[in-house]
PDB file of C-alpha atoms in Angstrom:
ATOM      1  CA  GLU A   1      93.486 116.087 120.853  1.00 65.00           C
ATOM      2  CA  ALA A   2      93.903 116.258 117.095  1.00 80.00           C
ATOM      3  CA  GLY A   3      95.528 113.261 115.468  1.00 93.00           C
ATOM      4  CA  VAL A   4      97.872 113.188 112.508  1.00 96.00           C
ATOM      5  CA  THR A   5      96.255 114.993 109.611  1.00 97.00           C
ATOM      6  CA  GLN A   6      97.148 114.652 105.972  1.00 98.00           C
ATOM      7  CA  PHE A   7      96.198 116.664 102.929  1.00 97.00           C
ATOM      8  CA  PRO A   8      94.962 116.021 100.324  1.00 97.00           C
ATOM      9  CA  SER A   9      93.071 112.838 101.041  1.00 96.00           C
ATOM     10  CA  HIS A  10      93.107 111.987  97.341  1.00 97.00           C
ATOM     11  CA  SER A  11      95.003 113.432  94.430  1.00 97.00           C
ATOM     12  CA  VAL A  12      94.706 112.470  90.770  1.00 97.00           C
ATOM     13  CA  ILE A  13      97.429 113.799  88.481  1.00 97.00           C
ATOM     14  CA  GLU A  14      98.925 113.002  85.129  1.00 97.00           C
ATOM     15  CA  LYS A  15     102.319 111.484  84.608  1.00 97.00           C
ATOM     16  CA  GLY A  16     104.959 114.178  84.642  1.00 97.00           C
ATOM     17  CA  GLN A  17     103.067 116.525  86.915  1.00 97.00           C
ATOM     18  CA  THR A  18     104.053 117.522  90.426  1.00 97.00           C
ATOM     19  CA  VAL A  19     102.197 116.763  93.635  1.00 98.00           C
ATOM     20  CA  THR A  20     102.883 117.919  97.162  1.00 98.00           C
ATOM     21  CA  LEU A  21     101.482 116.021 100.097  1.00 98.00           C
ATOM     22  CA  ARG A  22     101.273 117.593 103.506  1.00 98.00           C
ATOM     23  CA  CYS A  23     101.326 116.071 106.979  1.00 98.00           C
ATOM     24  CA  ASP A  24     100.582 117.732 110.296  1.00 97.00           C
ATOM     25  CA  PRO A  25     101.803 115.499 113.112  1.00 96.00           C
ATOM     26  CA  ILE A  26     100.394 115.372 116.601  1.00 94.00           C
ATOM     27  CA  SER A  27     101.481 118.474 118.461  1.00 92.00           C
ATOM     28  CA  GLY A  28     104.675 117.875 120.409  1.00 90.00           C
ATOM     29  CA  HIS A  29     105.742 114.822 118.436  1.00 91.00           C
ATOM     30  CA  ASP A  30     109.330 115.273 117.334  1.00 91.00           C
ATOM     31  CA  ASN A  31     109.387 112.089 115.261  1.00 91.00           C
ATOM     32  CA  LEU A  32     107.638 112.191 111.914  1.00 94.00           C
ATOM     33  CA  TYR A  33     107.613 109.378 109.376  1.00 95.00           C
ATOM     34  CA  TRP A  34     106.462 108.863 105.836  1.00 97.00           C
ATOM     35  CA  TYR A  35     105.363 105.452 104.639  1.00 97.00           C
ATOM     36  CA  ARG A  36     103.824 104.301 101.377  1.00 97.00           C
ATOM     37  CA  ARG A  37     101.581 101.473 100.326  1.00 96.00           C
ATOM     38  CA  VAL A  38     101.573 100.600  96.661  1.00 95.00           C
ATOM     39  CA  MET A  39      98.576  98.511  95.553  1.00 88.00           C
ATOM     40  CA  GLY A  40      98.981  94.875  96.386  1.00 85.00           C
ATOM     41  CA  LYS A  41     102.113  95.444  98.405  1.00 91.00           C
ATOM     42  CA  GLU A  42     102.951  95.994 102.034  1.00 94.00           C
ATOM     43  CA  ILE A  43     103.336  99.377 103.720  1.00 96.00           C
ATOM     44  CA  LYS A  44     106.946 100.496 103.292  1.00 96.00           C
ATOM     45  CA  PHE A  45     109.036 103.017 105.133  1.00 94.00           C
ATOM     46  CA  LEU A  46     110.178 106.091 103.235  1.00 96.00           C
ATOM     47  CA  LEU A  47     111.847 108.343 105.775  1.00 94.00           C
ATOM     48  CA  HIS A  48     112.054 109.582 109.339  1.00 93.00           C
ATOM     49  CA  PHE A  49     112.440 113.119 110.651  1.00 94.00           C
ATOM     50  CA  VAL A  50     113.487 114.051 114.141  1.00 92.00           C
ATOM     51  CA  LYS A  51     112.322 117.613 114.427  1.00 93.00           C
ATOM     52  CA  GLU A  52     113.562 119.233 111.216  1.00 94.00           C
ATOM     53  CA  SER A  53     116.405 116.787 110.584  1.00 94.00           C
ATOM     54  CA  LYS A  54     116.252 113.737 108.372  1.00 94.00           C
ATOM     55  CA  GLN A  55     117.186 110.842 110.612  1.00 91.00           C
ATOM     56  CA  ASP A  56     116.790 108.110 108.019  1.00 91.00           C
ATOM     57  CA  GLU A  57     115.812 108.478 104.388  1.00 93.00           C
ATOM     58  CA  SER A  58     116.853 105.026 103.270  1.00 92.00           C
ATOM     59  CA  GLY A  59     113.382 104.201 101.987  1.00 94.00           C
ATOM     60  CA  MET A  60     113.049 107.081  99.547  1.00 95.00           C
ATOM     61  CA  PRO A  61     112.675 105.452  96.119  1.00 93.00           C
ATOM     62  CA  ASN A  62     114.602 107.990  94.029  1.00 92.00           C
ATOM     63  CA  ASN A  63     115.430 111.650  93.653  1.00 94.00           C
ATOM     64  CA  ARG A  64     111.986 112.485  92.314  1.00 96.00           C
ATOM     65  CA  PHE A  65     110.849 112.432  95.934  1.00 97.00           C
ATOM     66  CA  LEU A  66     111.680 115.339  98.225  1.00 97.00           C
ATOM     67  CA  ALA A  67     110.594 115.545 101.843  1.00 97.00           C
ATOM     68  CA  GLU A  68     110.920 118.594 104.024  1.00 97.00           C
ATOM     69  CA  ARG A  69     110.054 119.537 107.555  1.00 96.00           C
ATOM     70  CA  THR A  70     111.005 123.160 107.933  1.00 86.00           C
ATOM     71  CA  GLY A  71     110.712 124.367 111.506  1.00 88.00           C
ATOM     72  CA  GLY A  72     110.152 120.871 112.760  1.00 85.00           C
ATOM     73  CA  THR A  73     106.375 121.058 112.604  1.00 92.00           C
ATOM     74  CA  TYR A  74     104.470 119.963 109.511  1.00 96.00           C
ATOM     75  CA  SER A  75     106.106 118.058 106.700  1.00 98.00           C
ATOM     76  CA  THR A  76     105.677 117.968 102.949  1.00 98.00           C
ATOM     77  CA  LEU A  77     106.464 115.230 100.486  1.00 98.00           C
ATOM     78  CA  LYS A  78     106.841 116.356  96.907  1.00 98.00           C
ATOM     79  CA  VAL A  79     106.877 114.045  93.929  1.00 97.00           C
ATOM     80  CA  GLN A  80     108.290 115.654  90.805  1.00 96.00           C
ATOM     81  CA  PRO A  81     107.811 114.504  88.119  1.00 96.00           C
ATOM     82  CA  ALA A  82     105.281 111.860  89.053  1.00 96.00           C
ATOM     83  CA  GLU A  83     105.411 108.447  87.383  1.00 97.00           C
ATOM     84  CA  LEU A  84     102.724 105.775  87.118  1.00 96.00           C
ATOM     85  CA  GLU A  85     104.459 103.573  89.697  1.00 96.00           C
ATOM     86  CA  ASP A  86     104.176 106.343  92.295  1.00 97.00           C
ATOM     87  CA  SER A  87     100.463 105.632  92.661  1.00 97.00           C
ATOM     88  CA  GLY A  88      99.557 104.427  96.125  1.00 97.00           C
ATOM     89  CA  VAL A  89      98.626 105.586  99.582  1.00 97.00           C
ATOM     90  CA  TYR A  90     101.139 107.780 101.377  1.00 98.00           C
ATOM     91  CA  PHE A  91     100.891 107.563 105.141  1.00 97.00           C
ATOM     92  CA  CYS A  92     102.387 109.975 107.584  1.00 97.00           C
ATOM     93  CA  ALA A  93     102.947 108.963 111.186  1.00 95.00           C
ATOM     94  CA  SER A  94     104.290 110.631 114.274  1.00 93.00           C
ATOM     95  CA  SER A  95     105.484 109.661 117.710  1.00 89.00           C
ATOM     96  CA  GLN A  96     106.845 111.359 120.768  1.00 83.00           C
ATOM     97  CA  ARG A  97     109.557 108.782 121.186  1.00 73.00           C
ATOM     98  CA  PRO A  98     111.321 106.796 118.478  1.00 65.00           C
ATOM     99  CA  GLY A  99     109.092 103.991 117.315  1.00 55.00           C
ATOM    100  CA  SER A 100     111.488 101.294 118.353  1.00 50.00           C
ATOM    101  CA  SER A 101     110.814 101.882 122.024  1.00 56.00           C
ATOM    102  CA  THR A 102     107.102 101.250 121.935  1.00 63.00           C
ATOM    103  CA  GLY A 103     106.199 100.411 118.363  1.00 63.00           C
ATOM    104  CA  GLU A 104     103.401 102.882 118.552  1.00 80.00           C
ATOM    105  CA  LEU A 105     103.331 105.262 115.684  1.00 88.00           C
ATOM    106  CA  PHE A 106     100.211 107.348 115.213  1.00 92.00           C
ATOM    107  CA  PHE A 107      99.238 107.290 111.578  1.00 95.00           C
ATOM    108  CA  GLY A 108      97.241 109.708 109.519  1.00 96.00           C
ATOM    109  CA  GLU A 109      94.501 108.419 107.239  1.00 96.00           C
ATOM    110  CA  GLY A 110      96.805 108.701 104.258  1.00 97.00           C
ATOM    111  CA  SER A 111      96.919 110.593 100.995  1.00 98.00           C
ATOM    112  CA  ARG A 112      95.858 108.465  98.060  1.00 97.00           C
ATOM    113  CA  LEU A 113      97.818 109.369  94.944  1.00 98.00           C
ATOM    114  CA  THR A 114      96.697 108.261  91.518  1.00 97.00           C
ATOM    115  CA  VAL A 115      99.015 108.963  88.592  1.00 97.00           C
ATOM    116  CA  LEU A 116      97.411 108.556  85.171  1.00 96.00           C
TER     117      LEU A 116
ATOM    118  CA  ARG B   1     111.845  86.753 100.111  1.00 78.00           C
ATOM    119  CA  LYS B   2     109.727  89.296 101.997  1.00 85.00           C
ATOM    120  CA  GLU B   3     111.025  90.471 105.350  1.00 91.00           C
ATOM    121  CA  VAL B   4     107.673  89.834 107.010  1.00 95.00           C
ATOM    122  CA  GLU B   5     105.305  87.251 105.593  1.00 96.00           C
ATOM    123  CA  GLN B   6     101.643  86.770 106.369  1.00 95.00           C
ATOM    124  CA  ASP B   7      98.826  84.734 104.911  1.00 88.00           C
ATOM    125  CA  PRO B   8      96.764  87.427 103.146  1.00 85.00           C
ATOM    126  CA  GLY B   9      93.488  85.598 103.714  1.00 87.00           C
ATOM    127  CA  PRO B  10      90.703  86.522 103.652  1.00 93.00           C
ATOM    128  CA  PHE B  11      89.645  84.645 106.736  1.00 95.00           C
ATOM    129  CA  ASN B  12      85.849  84.432 106.831  1.00 96.00           C
ATOM    130  CA  VAL B  13      84.602  83.320 110.233  1.00 97.00           C
ATOM    131  CA  PRO B  14      81.265  83.374 112.094  1.00 97.00           C
ATOM    132  CA  GLU B  15      80.746  85.482 115.175  1.00 98.00           C
ATOM    133  CA  GLY B  16      82.068  83.771 118.260  1.00 97.00           C
ATOM    134  CA  ALA B  17      84.738  81.829 116.409  1.00 97.00           C
ATOM    135  CA  THR B  18      88.370  81.679 117.403  1.00 97.00           C
ATOM    136  CA  VAL B  19      90.793  82.667 114.678  1.00 97.00           C
ATOM    137  CA  ALA B  20      94.581  82.596 114.551  1.00 96.00           C
ATOM    138  CA  PHE B  21      96.941  84.557 112.340  1.00 95.00           C
ATOM    139  CA  ASN B  22     100.533  83.643 111.728  1.00 95.00           C
ATOM    140  CA  CYS B  23     103.492  85.671 110.655  1.00 96.00           C
ATOM    141  CA  THR B  24     107.136  84.900 109.985  1.00 96.00           C
ATOM    142  CA  TYR B  25     110.035  87.303 109.754  1.00 94.00           C
ATOM    143  CA  SER B  26     113.316  86.752 107.979  1.00 92.00           C
ATOM    144  CA  ASN B  27     115.790  88.934 109.844  1.00 87.00           C
ATOM    145  CA  SER B  28     116.982  87.392 113.087  1.00 83.00           C
ATOM    146  CA  ALA B  29     118.140  90.845 114.191  1.00 82.00           C
ATOM    147  CA  SER B  30     114.515  91.918 114.567  1.00 83.00           C
ATOM    148  CA  GLN B  31     113.996  93.155 118.093  1.00 82.00           C
ATOM    149  CA  SER B  32     110.470  94.403 118.544  1.00 88.00           C
ATOM    150  CA  PHE B  33     107.230  92.938 117.326  1.00 92.00           C
ATOM    151  CA  PHE B  34     103.724  94.276 117.014  1.00 94.00           C
ATOM    152  CA  TRP B  35     100.290  93.686 115.614  1.00 96.00           C
ATOM    153  CA  TYR B  36      98.570  96.624 113.997  1.00 96.00           C
ATOM    154  CA  ARG B  37      94.969  96.744 112.846  1.00 97.00           C
ATOM    155  CA  GLN B  38      93.789  98.569 109.755  1.00 96.00           C
ATOM    156  CA  ASP B  39      90.141  99.127 108.911  1.00 95.00           C
ATOM    157  CA  CYS B  40      89.160  99.558 105.280  1.00 92.00           C
ATOM    158  CA  ARG B  41      90.561 102.802 103.865  1.00 88.00           C
ATOM    159  CA  LYS B  42      91.682 103.900 107.304  1.00 93.00           C
ATOM    160  CA  GLU B  43      95.050 104.286 108.987  1.00 94.00           C
ATOM    161  CA  PRO B  44      96.898 101.453 110.731  1.00 95.00           C
ATOM    162  CA  LYS B  45      96.560 101.501 114.515  1.00 94.00           C
ATOM    163  CA  LEU B  46      98.628  99.645 117.077  1.00 93.00           C
ATOM    164  CA  LEU B  47      96.688  96.684 118.433  1.00 95.00           C
ATOM    165  CA  MET B  48      99.318  95.232 120.732  1.00 94.00           C
ATOM    166  CA  SER B  49     102.995  94.630 121.201  1.00 91.00           C
ATOM    167  CA  VAL B  50     104.266  91.056 121.210  1.00 93.00           C
ATOM    168  CA  TYR B  51     106.569  89.796 123.919  1.00 88.00           C
ATOM    169  CA  SER B  52     108.600  86.615 124.130  1.00 87.00           C
ATOM    170  CA  SER B  53     106.631  85.475 127.132  1.00 88.00           C
ATOM    171  CA  GLY B  54     103.388  85.915 125.249  1.00 88.00           C
ATOM    172  CA  ASN B  55     100.826  88.500 126.188  1.00 93.00           C
ATOM    173  CA  GLU B  56      97.091  88.847 126.344  1.00 94.00           C
ATOM    174  CA  ASP B  57      94.729  91.770 126.043  1.00 94.00           C
ATOM    175  CA  GLY B  58      91.139  90.733 126.542  1.00 96.00           C
ATOM    176  CA  ARG B  59      90.168  88.432 123.688  1.00 97.00           C
ATOM    177  CA  PHE B  60      93.512  88.914 121.956  1.00 97.00           C
ATOM    178  CA  THR B  61      96.614  86.825 122.626  1.00 97.00           C
ATOM    179  CA  ALA B  62      99.960  87.369 120.941  1.00 96.00           C
ATOM    180  CA  GLN B  63     102.874  84.938 120.915  1.00 96.00           C
ATOM    181  CA  LEU B  64     106.460  85.213 119.749  1.00 95.00           C
ATOM    182  CA  ASN B  65     108.853  82.387 118.990  1.00 94.00           C
ATOM    183  CA  ARG B  66     112.285  83.886 118.349  1.00 92.00           C
ATOM    184  CA  ALA B  67     113.889  80.564 117.516  1.00 92.00           C
ATOM    185  CA  SER B  68     111.397  79.954 114.716  1.00 93.00           C
ATOM    186  CA  GLN B  69     111.059  83.667 113.878  1.00 94.00           C
ATOM    187  CA  TYR B  70     107.333  83.278 114.155  1.00 94.00           C
ATOM    188  CA  ILE B  71     104.632  85.548 115.555  1.00 96.00           C
ATOM    189  CA  SER B  72     100.974  84.745 116.106  1.00 96.00           C
ATOM    190  CA  LEU B  73      97.773  86.503 117.038  1.00 97.00           C
ATOM    191  CA  LEU B  74      94.788  84.651 118.442  1.00 97.00           C
ATOM    192  CA  ILE B  75      91.356  86.247 118.585  1.00 98.00           C
ATOM    193  CA  ARG B  76      88.763  84.517 120.728  1.00 98.00           C
ATOM    194  CA  ASP B  77      85.005  85.016 120.580  1.00 98.00           C
ATOM    195  CA  SER B  78      85.195  87.039 117.363  1.00 98.00           C
ATOM    196  CA  LYS B  79      82.969  90.095 117.059  1.00 98.00           C
ATOM    197  CA  LEU B  80      81.657  91.737 113.905  1.00 97.00           C
ATOM    198  CA  SER B  81      83.774  94.749 114.842  1.00 97.00           C
ATOM    199  CA  ASP B  82      86.939  92.640 114.616  1.00 98.00           C
ATOM    200  CA  SER B  83      86.613  92.675 110.825  1.00 97.00           C
ATOM    201  CA  ALA B  84      89.729  94.423 109.564  1.00 97.00           C
ATOM    202  CA  THR B  85      93.190  93.743 108.181  1.00 96.00           C
ATOM    203  CA  TYR B  86      95.749  92.656 110.758  1.00 97.00           C
ATOM    204  CA  LEU B  87      99.305  93.738 110.084  1.00 97.00           C
ATOM    205  CA  CYS B  88     102.325  91.961 111.501  1.00 96.00           C
ATOM    206  CA  VAL B  89     105.084  94.496 112.154  1.00 94.00           C
ATOM    207  CA  VAL B  90     108.717  94.183 113.239  1.00 92.00           C
ATOM    208  CA  ASN B  91     111.361  96.686 114.174  1.00 87.00           C
ATOM    209  CA  MET B  92     115.143  96.402 114.256  1.00 75.00           C
ATOM    210  CA  GLU B  93     117.223  97.638 117.141  1.00 67.00           C
ATOM    211  CA  ASN B  94     118.547 101.139 116.600  1.00 65.00           C
ATOM    212  CA  GLN B  95     116.357 101.656 113.561  1.00 66.00           C
ATOM    213  CA  GLY B  96     114.225 104.375 115.083  1.00 65.00           C
ATOM    214  CA  GLY B  97     110.704 104.132 113.852  1.00 67.00           C
ATOM    215  CA  LYS B  98     111.501 102.173 110.729  1.00 84.00           C
ATOM    216  CA  LEU B  99     108.773  99.614 111.088  1.00 90.00           C
ATOM    217  CA  ILE B 100     108.679  96.714 108.670  1.00 92.00           C
ATOM    218  CA  PHE B 101     105.168  95.654 107.777  1.00 95.00           C
ATOM    219  CA  GLY B 102     103.746  92.421 106.525  1.00 96.00           C
ATOM    220  CA  GLN B 103     101.170  92.606 103.785  1.00 95.00           C
ATOM    221  CA  GLY B 104      98.353  92.017 106.249  1.00 95.00           C
ATOM    222  CA  THR B 105      95.761  89.338 106.847  1.00 95.00           C
ATOM    223  CA  GLU B 106      92.171  90.227 106.121  1.00 95.00           C
ATOM    224  CA  LEU B 107      89.546  89.077 108.592  1.00 97.00           C
ATOM    225  CA  SER B 108      85.832  89.137 107.939  1.00 97.00           C
ATOM    226  CA  VAL B 109      83.536  88.169 110.808  1.00 97.00           C
ATOM    227  CA  LYS B 110      80.021  87.285 109.691  1.00 96.00           C
ATOM    228  CA  PRO B 111      76.804  87.180 111.744  1.00 95.00           C
TER     229      PRO B 111
END
């Protein structure tokens, strides 16, 4: 069974440009999450989708970040315009049940974003 | 103050050693507790949940002390393959999958 896949694995852009990250969750997983790890810091929650609905977006840093999950399948996270502090690794995770019940989220390998 | 605090390490130990990691959390409303493992440049993976009564999975033992808001992970008979970063993770009740991660403790097991 395919795991969570993310694309691209690494993106290098200049400040002010736009980047779109994509996540394909495990098939059948209604819950999809985005997390981010900035260098030297801990992994932090960004938002949670249940199917196509945003359940919790309290971790989104600002309105330069836009996440979508049209149709409740794959999700995209767009950063526009990108700033230097957006550099980091963006992880997507999915689960069949909400993470609080088992703690087990299945993570993708992450998309490393470098903003120059 | 960070919500979940861990000693970042690195812990450098020889094969066969026993090593213990500690973690403290600040929010007493935390309900669920976990240890995740992350290999270099890979994704985090659930290692084990942590229960108040303590739980064991092979060479790994996890303990939780709610009164002290303290979580531990003990690895016995360390293997080279145990080298990784160990992430202490907590979850609040009714917070869905909003896991709160510690910064991680790096373990390096040497021959």
